[in-house]
CSV table of C-alpha atoms and ligand atoms in Angstrom, one decimal:
chain,number,residue,atom,x,y,z
E,25,UNK,CA,69.4,10.9,-27.6
E,26,UNK,CA,68.5,7.8,-25.6
E,27,UNK,CA,68.8,7.8,-21.9
E,28,UNK,CA,71.5,5.2,-22.0
E,29,UNK,CA,73.5,7.2,-24.5
E,30,UNK,CA,73.2,10.2,-22.2
E,31,UNK,CA,74.4,8.2,-19.2
E,32,UNK,CA,77.2,6.7,-21.2
E,33,UNK,CA,78.3,10.2,-22.3
E,34,UNK,CA,78.1,11.5,-18.7
E,35,UNK,CA,80.2,8.6,-17.5
E,36,UNK,CA,82.7,9.2,-20.3
E,37,UNK,CA,82.9,12.9,-19.4
E,38,UNK,CA,83.4,12.0,-15.7
E,39,UNK,CA,86.1,9.5,-16.5
E,40,UNK,CA,87.9,11.6,-19.0
E,41,UNK,CA,87.9,14.6,-16.7
E,42,UNK,CA,88.6,13.0,-13.4
E,43,UNK,CA,91.4,11.2,-15.1
E,44,UNK,CA,93.0,14.6,-15.4
E,45,UNK,CA,92.4,16.0,-12.0
E,46,UNK,CA,95.1,15.9,-10.6
E,47,UNK,CA,97.5,15.4,-13.5
E,48,UNK,CA,98.8,11.8,-13.7
E,49,UNK,CA,102.5,12.5,-13.5
E,50,UNK,CA,104.2,15.7,-12.5
E,51,UNK,CA,107.2,17.5,-13.8
E,52,UNK,CA,109.5,19.9,-12.2
E,53,UNK,CA,108.9,23.7,-12.2
E,54,UNK,CA,111.7,24.4,-14.7
E,55,UNK,CA,110.4,22.0,-17.3
E,56,UNK,CA,107.3,24.2,-18.2
E,57,UNK,CA,107.9,27.4,-16.3
E,58,UNK,CA,110.6,30.0,-15.6
E,59,UNK,CA,110.9,33.0,-13.2
E,60,UNK,CA,109.9,36.1,-15.0
E,61,UNK,CA,110.8,38.7,-12.4
E,62,UNK,CA,112.6,39.0,-9.1
E,63,UNK,CA,114.5,35.7,-9.1
E,64,UNK,CA,115.7,36.6,-5.6
E,65,UNK,CA,112.1,36.6,-4.3
E,66,UNK,CA,111.5,33.0,-5.5
E,67,UNK,CA,112.4,29.6,-4.0
E,68,UNK,CA,112.4,26.4,-6.0
E,69,UNK,CA,112.4,23.5,-3.5
E,70,UNK,CA,112.0,19.8,-3.2
E,71,UNK,CA,113.9,19.1,-6.4
E,72,UNK,CA,111.7,21.5,-8.4
E,73,UNK,CA,108.4,19.9,-7.4
E,74,UNK,CA,107.5,23.0,-5.4
E,75,UNK,CA,108.1,26.7,-5.9
E,76,UNK,CA,107.4,29.7,-3.8
E,77,UNK,CA,106.9,33.4,-4.5
E,78,UNK,CA,107.9,35.8,-1.9
E,79,UNK,CA,106.6,39.4,-1.3
E,80,UNK,CA,108.4,41.8,1.0
E,81,UNK,CA,108.8,45.6,1.0
E,82,UNK,CA,111.5,45.4,-1.7
E,83,UNK,CA,109.6,43.3,-4.2
E,84,UNK,CA,107.0,40.7,-5.2
E,85,UNK,CA,107.8,38.0,-7.8
E,86,UNK,CA,106.3,36.2,-10.8
E,87,UNK,CA,106.8,33.2,-13.0
E,88,UNK,CA,105.4,32.2,-16.4
E,89,UNK,CA,105.2,29.3,-18.8
E,90,UNK,CA,107.8,28.6,-21.4
E,91,UNK,CA,105.2,28.0,-24.1
E,92,UNK,CA,101.9,29.6,-25.1
E,93,UNK,CA,98.8,27.4,-25.4
E,94,UNK,CA,95.6,27.5,-27.3
E,95,UNK,CA,92.9,25.4,-25.5
E,96,UNK,CA,93.3,22.7,-22.9
E,97,UNK,CA,93.1,22.1,-19.2
E,98,UNK,CA,95.4,24.4,-17.3
E,99,UNK,CA,95.9,23.8,-13.6
E,100,UNK,CA,98.0,24.7,-10.6
E,101,UNK,CA,98.1,23.6,-7.0
E,102,UNK,CA,98.4,26.7,-4.8
E,103,UNK,CA,98.7,27.2,-1.1
E,104,UNK,CA,98.0,30.9,-0.6
E,105,UNK,CA,99.8,33.4,1.8
E,106,UNK,CA,98.8,32.3,5.3
E,107,UNK,CA,97.8,34.4,8.4
E,108,UNK,CA,97.8,38.1,7.8
E,109,UNK,CA,97.7,38.4,4.0
E,110,UNK,CA,95.8,41.7,3.8
E,111,UNK,CA,96.7,43.8,0.8
E,112,UNK,CA,98.5,40.9,-1.0
E,113,UNK,CA,97.3,39.7,-4.4
E,114,UNK,CA,98.2,36.3,-5.7
E,115,UNK,CA,97.3,36.0,-9.4
E,116,UNK,CA,97.1,32.8,-11.5
E,117,UNK,CA,96.2,33.6,-15.0
E,118,UNK,CA,96.6,33.1,-18.7
E,119,UNK,CA,97.3,36.0,-21.1
E,120,UNK,CA,98.2,36.4,-24.7
E,121,UNK,CA,100.1,39.6,-23.8
E,122,UNK,CA,99.2,41.3,-27.0
E,123,UNK,CA,97.8,44.8,-27.6
E,124,UNK,CA,94.2,43.5,-27.8
E,125,UNK,CA,94.9,40.7,-25.4
E,126,UNK,CA,92.9,37.7,-24.3
E,127,UNK,CA,93.1,36.7,-20.7
E,128,UNK,CA,91.6,34.3,-18.2
E,129,UNK,CA,92.2,35.2,-14.5
E,130,UNK,CA,92.1,33.9,-11.0
E,131,UNK,CA,93.1,36.6,-8.5
E,132,UNK,CA,93.3,35.8,-4.8
E,133,UNK,CA,92.8,38.8,-2.6
E,134,UNK,CA,94.3,38.3,0.8
E,135,UNK,CA,92.9,39.3,4.2
E,136,UNK,CA,93.7,39.9,7.8
E,137,UNK,CA,94.2,36.7,9.9
E,138,UNK,CA,91.0,34.7,10.2
E,139,UNK,CA,89.1,36.7,7.5
E,140,UNK,CA,88.2,35.2,4.2
E,141,UNK,CA,90.1,35.4,1.0
E,142,UNK,CA,88.2,36.5,-2.1
E,143,UNK,CA,88.7,34.8,-5.5
E,144,UNK,CA,88.1,37.2,-8.3
E,145,UNK,CA,87.8,35.8,-11.8
E,146,UNK,CA,87.6,37.6,-15.1
E,147,UNK,CA,87.8,36.9,-18.9
E,148,UNK,CA,89.2,39.3,-21.4
E,149,UNK,CA,88.6,38.9,-25.2
E,150,UNK,CA,90.3,41.3,-27.7
E,151,UNK,CA,91.5,43.5,-24.8
E,152,UNK,CA,88.1,43.9,-23.2
E,153,UNK,CA,87.4,42.4,-19.7
E,154,UNK,CA,84.9,44.0,-17.2
E,155,UNK,CA,83.5,40.5,-16.4
E,156,UNK,CA,84.5,40.2,-12.8
E,157,UNK,CA,83.0,37.7,-10.5
E,158,UNK,CA,83.9,37.4,-6.8
E,159,UNK,CA,83.6,34.3,-4.6
E,160,UNK,CA,84.5,33.2,-1.1
E,161,UNK,CA,85.8,29.7,-0.8
E,162,UNK,CA,84.4,26.8,1.2
E,163,UNK,CA,87.8,26.0,2.8
E,164,UNK,CA,90.8,27.9,4.1
E,165,UNK,CA,93.0,28.2,1.0
E,166,UNK,CA,96.1,28.8,3.2
E,167,UNK,CA,96.1,25.5,5.0
E,168,UNK,CA,96.7,23.1,2.1
E,169,UNK,CA,97.4,23.1,-1.6
E,170,UNK,CA,94.2,23.2,-3.7
E,171,UNK,CA,93.9,22.8,-7.5
E,172,UNK,CA,92.8,25.9,-9.4
E,173,UNK,CA,92.1,25.1,-13.0
E,174,UNK,CA,90.6,26.2,-16.3
E,175,UNK,CA,89.0,24.0,-19.0
E,176,UNK,CA,89.2,26.0,-22.2
E,177,UNK,CA,87.9,24.9,-25.5
E,178,UNK,CA,86.2,26.6,-28.4
E,179,UNK,CA,82.8,26.6,-26.8
E,180,UNK,CA,83.4,27.5,-23.2
E,181,UNK,CA,85.8,28.4,-20.4
E,182,UNK,CA,85.1,26.7,-17.0
E,183,UNK,CA,86.9,27.8,-13.9
E,184,UNK,CA,87.4,25.0,-11.3
E,185,UNK,CA,88.4,25.0,-7.7
E,186,UNK,CA,89.4,21.4,-7.1
E,187,UNK,CA,86.6,19.5,-8.8
E,188,UNK,CA,84.0,22.2,-8.2
E,189,UNK,CA,83.1,24.5,-11.1
E,190,UNK,CA,83.2,28.1,-9.9
E,191,UNK,CA,82.2,29.8,-13.1
E,192,UNK,CA,81.4,29.1,-16.8
E,193,UNK,CA,82.0,31.6,-19.5
E,194,UNK,CA,80.3,30.6,-22.8
E,195,UNK,CA,81.3,31.3,-26.3
E,196,UNK,CA,78.7,33.9,-27.3
E,197,UNK,CA,80.1,34.8,-30.7
E,198,UNK,CA,76.6,34.0,-32.1
E,199,UNK,CA,75.4,37.2,-30.5
E,200,UNK,CA,78.4,39.2,-31.5
E,201,UNK,CA,80.6,38.9,-28.3
E,202,UNK,CA,84.3,38.1,-28.9
E,203,UNK,CA,85.6,34.9,-27.4
E,204,UNK,CA,89.2,34.0,-26.7
E,205,UNK,CA,90.0,31.4,-29.4
E,206,UNK,CA,92.7,32.6,-31.7
E,207,UNK,CA,95.4,34.0,-29.5
E,208,UNK,CA,97.7,31.5,-27.7
E,209,UNK,CA,98.1,32.4,-24.1
E,210,UNK,CA,100.9,31.9,-21.6
E,211,UNK,CA,100.3,30.8,-18.0
E,212,UNK,CA,101.5,33.1,-15.3
E,213,UNK,CA,101.5,33.7,-11.6
E,214,UNK,CA,102.6,36.5,-9.5
E,215,UNK,CA,102.4,37.8,-5.9
E,216,UNK,CA,102.3,41.5,-5.5
E,217,UNK,CA,101.2,44.5,-3.4
E,218,UNK,CA,97.6,45.3,-4.2
E,219,UNK,CA,96.7,47.1,-1.1
E,220,UNK,CA,95.2,50.1,-2.8
E,221,UNK,CA,92.2,48.0,-3.8
E,222,UNK,CA,92.4,44.3,-2.8
E,223,UNK,CA,91.2,44.0,0.8
E,224,UNK,CA,88.0,45.6,1.8
E,225,UNK,CA,88.3,47.8,-1.2
E,226,UNK,CA,91.7,49.1,-0.1
E,227,UNK,CA,90.9,49.9,3.5
E,228,UNK,CA,93.3,47.2,4.8
E,229,UNK,CA,96.9,47.9,3.9
E,230,UNK,CA,99.8,45.5,3.9
E,231,UNK,CA,101.3,45.2,7.4
E,232,UNK,CA,105.0,44.9,6.5
E,233,UNK,CA,105.8,43.8,10.0
E,234,UNK,CA,104.3,40.5,8.9
E,235,UNK,CA,106.5,40.1,5.7
E,236,UNK,CA,107.7,38.0,4.0
E,237,UNK,CA,104.5,36.8,2.5
E,238,UNK,CA,104.8,33.5,0.7
E,239,UNK,CA,102.5,31.7,-1.8
E,240,UNK,CA,103.5,28.1,-2.7
E,241,UNK,CA,102.9,26.2,-5.9
E,242,UNK,CA,103.0,22.6,-7.1
E,243,UNK,CA,101.7,20.7,-10.1
E,244,UNK,CA,103.6,22.0,-13.1
E,245,UNK,CA,102.5,19.7,-15.8
E,246,UNK,CA,100.3,21.3,-18.5
E,247,UNK,CA,97.6,19.4,-20.4
E,248,UNK,CA,97.0,21.9,-23.2
E,249,UNK,CA,97.9,22.5,-26.8
E,250,UNK,CA,101.2,24.4,-27.2
E,251,UNK,CA,101.0,26.2,-30.5
E,252,UNK,CA,98.7,28.4,-32.5
E,253,UNK,CA,95.5,28.3,-34.6
E,254,UNK,CA,96.9,26.0,-37.2
E,255,UNK,CA,98.2,23.3,-34.8
E,256,UNK,CA,95.6,23.6,-32.0
E,257,UNK,CA,92.2,24.1,-33.7
E,258,UNK,CA,91.7,20.6,-35.1
E,259,UNK,CA,88.1,19.6,-34.3
E,260,UNK,CA,89.2,16.2,-33.0
E,261,UNK,CA,92.2,14.8,-31.3
E,262,UNK,CA,92.4,16.7,-28.1
E,263,UNK,CA,90.2,15.4,-25.2
E,264,UNK,CA,88.9,18.9,-24.3
E,265,UNK,CA,87.3,19.4,-27.7
E,266,UNK,CA,85.2,16.3,-27.3
E,267,UNK,CA,81.4,16.7,-27.3
E,268,UNK,CA,81.2,16.0,-23.6
E,269,UNK,CA,83.2,19.1,-22.8
E,270,UNK,CA,81.5,21.5,-25.2
E,271,UNK,CA,78.4,22.0,-23.1
E,272,UNK,CA,77.6,22.1,-19.4
E,273,UNK,CA,76.1,18.9,-18.0
E,274,UNK,CA,73.5,18.7,-15.2
E,275,UNK,CA,76.0,17.9,-12.5
E,276,UNK,CA,78.1,20.9,-13.4
E,277,UNK,CA,75.0,23.1,-13.5
E,278,UNK,CA,73.9,22.0,-10.0
E,279,UNK,CA,77.4,22.5,-8.6
E,280,UNK,CA,77.5,26.0,-10.1
E,281,UNK,CA,74.2,26.8,-8.5
E,282,UNK,CA,75.5,25.6,-5.1
E,283,UNK,CA,78.5,27.9,-5.5
E,284,UNK,CA,76.4,30.8,-6.7
E,285,UNK,CA,73.9,30.4,-3.9
E,286,UNK,CA,76.5,30.1,-1.1
E,287,UNK,CA,79.8,31.7,-2.1
E,288,UNK,CA,79.3,34.3,-4.8
E,289,UNK,CA,79.6,37.8,-3.5
E,290,UNK,CA,79.8,39.8,-6.7
E,291,UNK,CA,78.7,39.4,-10.3
E,292,UNK,CA,79.2,41.9,-13.0
E,293,UNK,CA,75.9,40.7,-14.4
E,294,UNK,CA,73.9,42.1,-11.5
E,295,UNK,CA,75.9,45.3,-11.0
E,296,UNK,CA,73.4,47.7,-12.4
E,297,UNK,CA,75.3,50.7,-11.1
E,298,UNK,CA,78.2,49.8,-13.3
E,299,UNK,CA,76.1,48.4,-16.1
E,300,UNK,CA,72.7,50.1,-16.3
E,301,UNK,CA,72.0,47.7,-19.3
E,302,UNK,CA,72.7,44.1,-18.4
E,303,UNK,CA,75.8,43.0,-20.4
E,304,UNK,CA,74.7,40.9,-23.4
E,305,UNK,CA,76.7,37.8,-22.4
E,306,UNK,CA,74.9,37.5,-19.0
E,307,UNK,CA,72.3,34.7,-18.7
E,308,UNK,CA,73.5,33.1,-21.9
E,309,UNK,CA,73.9,29.6,-20.5
Q,21,NAG,C1,100.5,31.6,11.2
Q,21,NAG,O1,99.9,31.6,12.5
Q,21,NAG,C2,100.0,30.4,13.2
Q,21,NAG,C3,99.3,30.5,14.5
Q,21,NAG,O2,98.4,31.5,14.5
Q,21,NAG,C4,101.5,30.1,13.5
Q,21,NAG,O3,101.7,28.9,14.1
Q,21,NAG,C5,102.3,30.1,12.1
Q,21,NAG,O4,103.6,30.0,12.4
Q,21,NAG,C6,102.0,31.3,11.3
Q,21,NAG,N1,102.6,31.1,10.0
Q,21,NAG,C7,103.3,32.0,9.4
Q,21,NAG,C8,103.8,31.7,8.1
Q,21,NAG,O5,103.6,33.1,9.9
Q,22,NAG,C1,88.1,40.3,4.3
Q,22,NAG,O1,87.3,40.3,5.4
Q,22,NAG,C2,86.2,41.2,5.4
Q,22,NAG,C3,85.5,41.1,6.8
Q,22,NAG,O2,85.1,39.8,7.0
Q,22,NAG,C4,85.3,40.9,4.3
Q,22,NAG,O3,84.3,41.9,4.2
Q,22,NAG,C5,86.0,40.9,3.0
Q,22,NAG,O4,85.2,40.5,1.9
Q,22,NAG,C6,87.2,39.9,3.1
Q,22,NAG,N1,88.0,39.8,1.9
Q,22,NAG,C7,88.6,40.8,1.2
Q,22,NAG,C8,89.6,40.4,0.2
Q,22,NAG,O5,88.5,42.0,1.5
């Protein structure tokens, strides 16, 4: 491939992707989502452009998408529980919710005031996960809304925080590792009590004197294919299936390295206590 063609492709990728971060127009919460549990612990405000989940001693809460999707760019703007959020877990994830489910997770583990959140990510295929990574963030996620998103196509899953790639999970079916590509997934979020494990491994419990804990959401449009294998697997047509999004370009690789060098605090790939033999999908970039 000629240098010009490479540059043109990179520009195209940049344009196509940045054009979708953030989504051009937004829709109200109820257009794409509904409250799945504890309606009385949710608040839909500003004409549906913002929604909040509330956790107190009585309950947490959760919402989900009305449709299930197979491939696309899934994103949400989230402002995490401020101040003392120790023991709380805010999850933003996709799941097929079947017996052998596929799942793509962001989990935000709260902390005592002034101490850093952890973002834990994971990918499940056919019911098997065990692919946790953990990162700190380069900003305070409780001060403003930030965009957490997933680019998901047949070749890879990229987790983004704003425009920074946090993690890439490749399709390694070629070496016999299942990849999420045939089960449509819903988009979910919930806020719950995870104080048996979330903060400093469960040492910090929720301080209920500081309840209610509130996580806020915006950006409810979905740029993904609603449907199943028949309707969503066409090789062309959807922007996320274009060649530019099937591999990891140099800019993405260098940003990933920056994240890994500065903010990664746990990687299943290097946990030799848990996995004496390095998992086969590690190092398969
Ligand atoms: C968080 O703490 C700041 C100051 O430390 C305070 O002004 C603010 O009201 C607190 N927010 C909540 C939601 O408790
Ligand atoms: C909470 O803060 C402690 C102390 O700084 C840190 O070790 C831990 O990784 C932070 N995050 C969580 C979720 O425990």
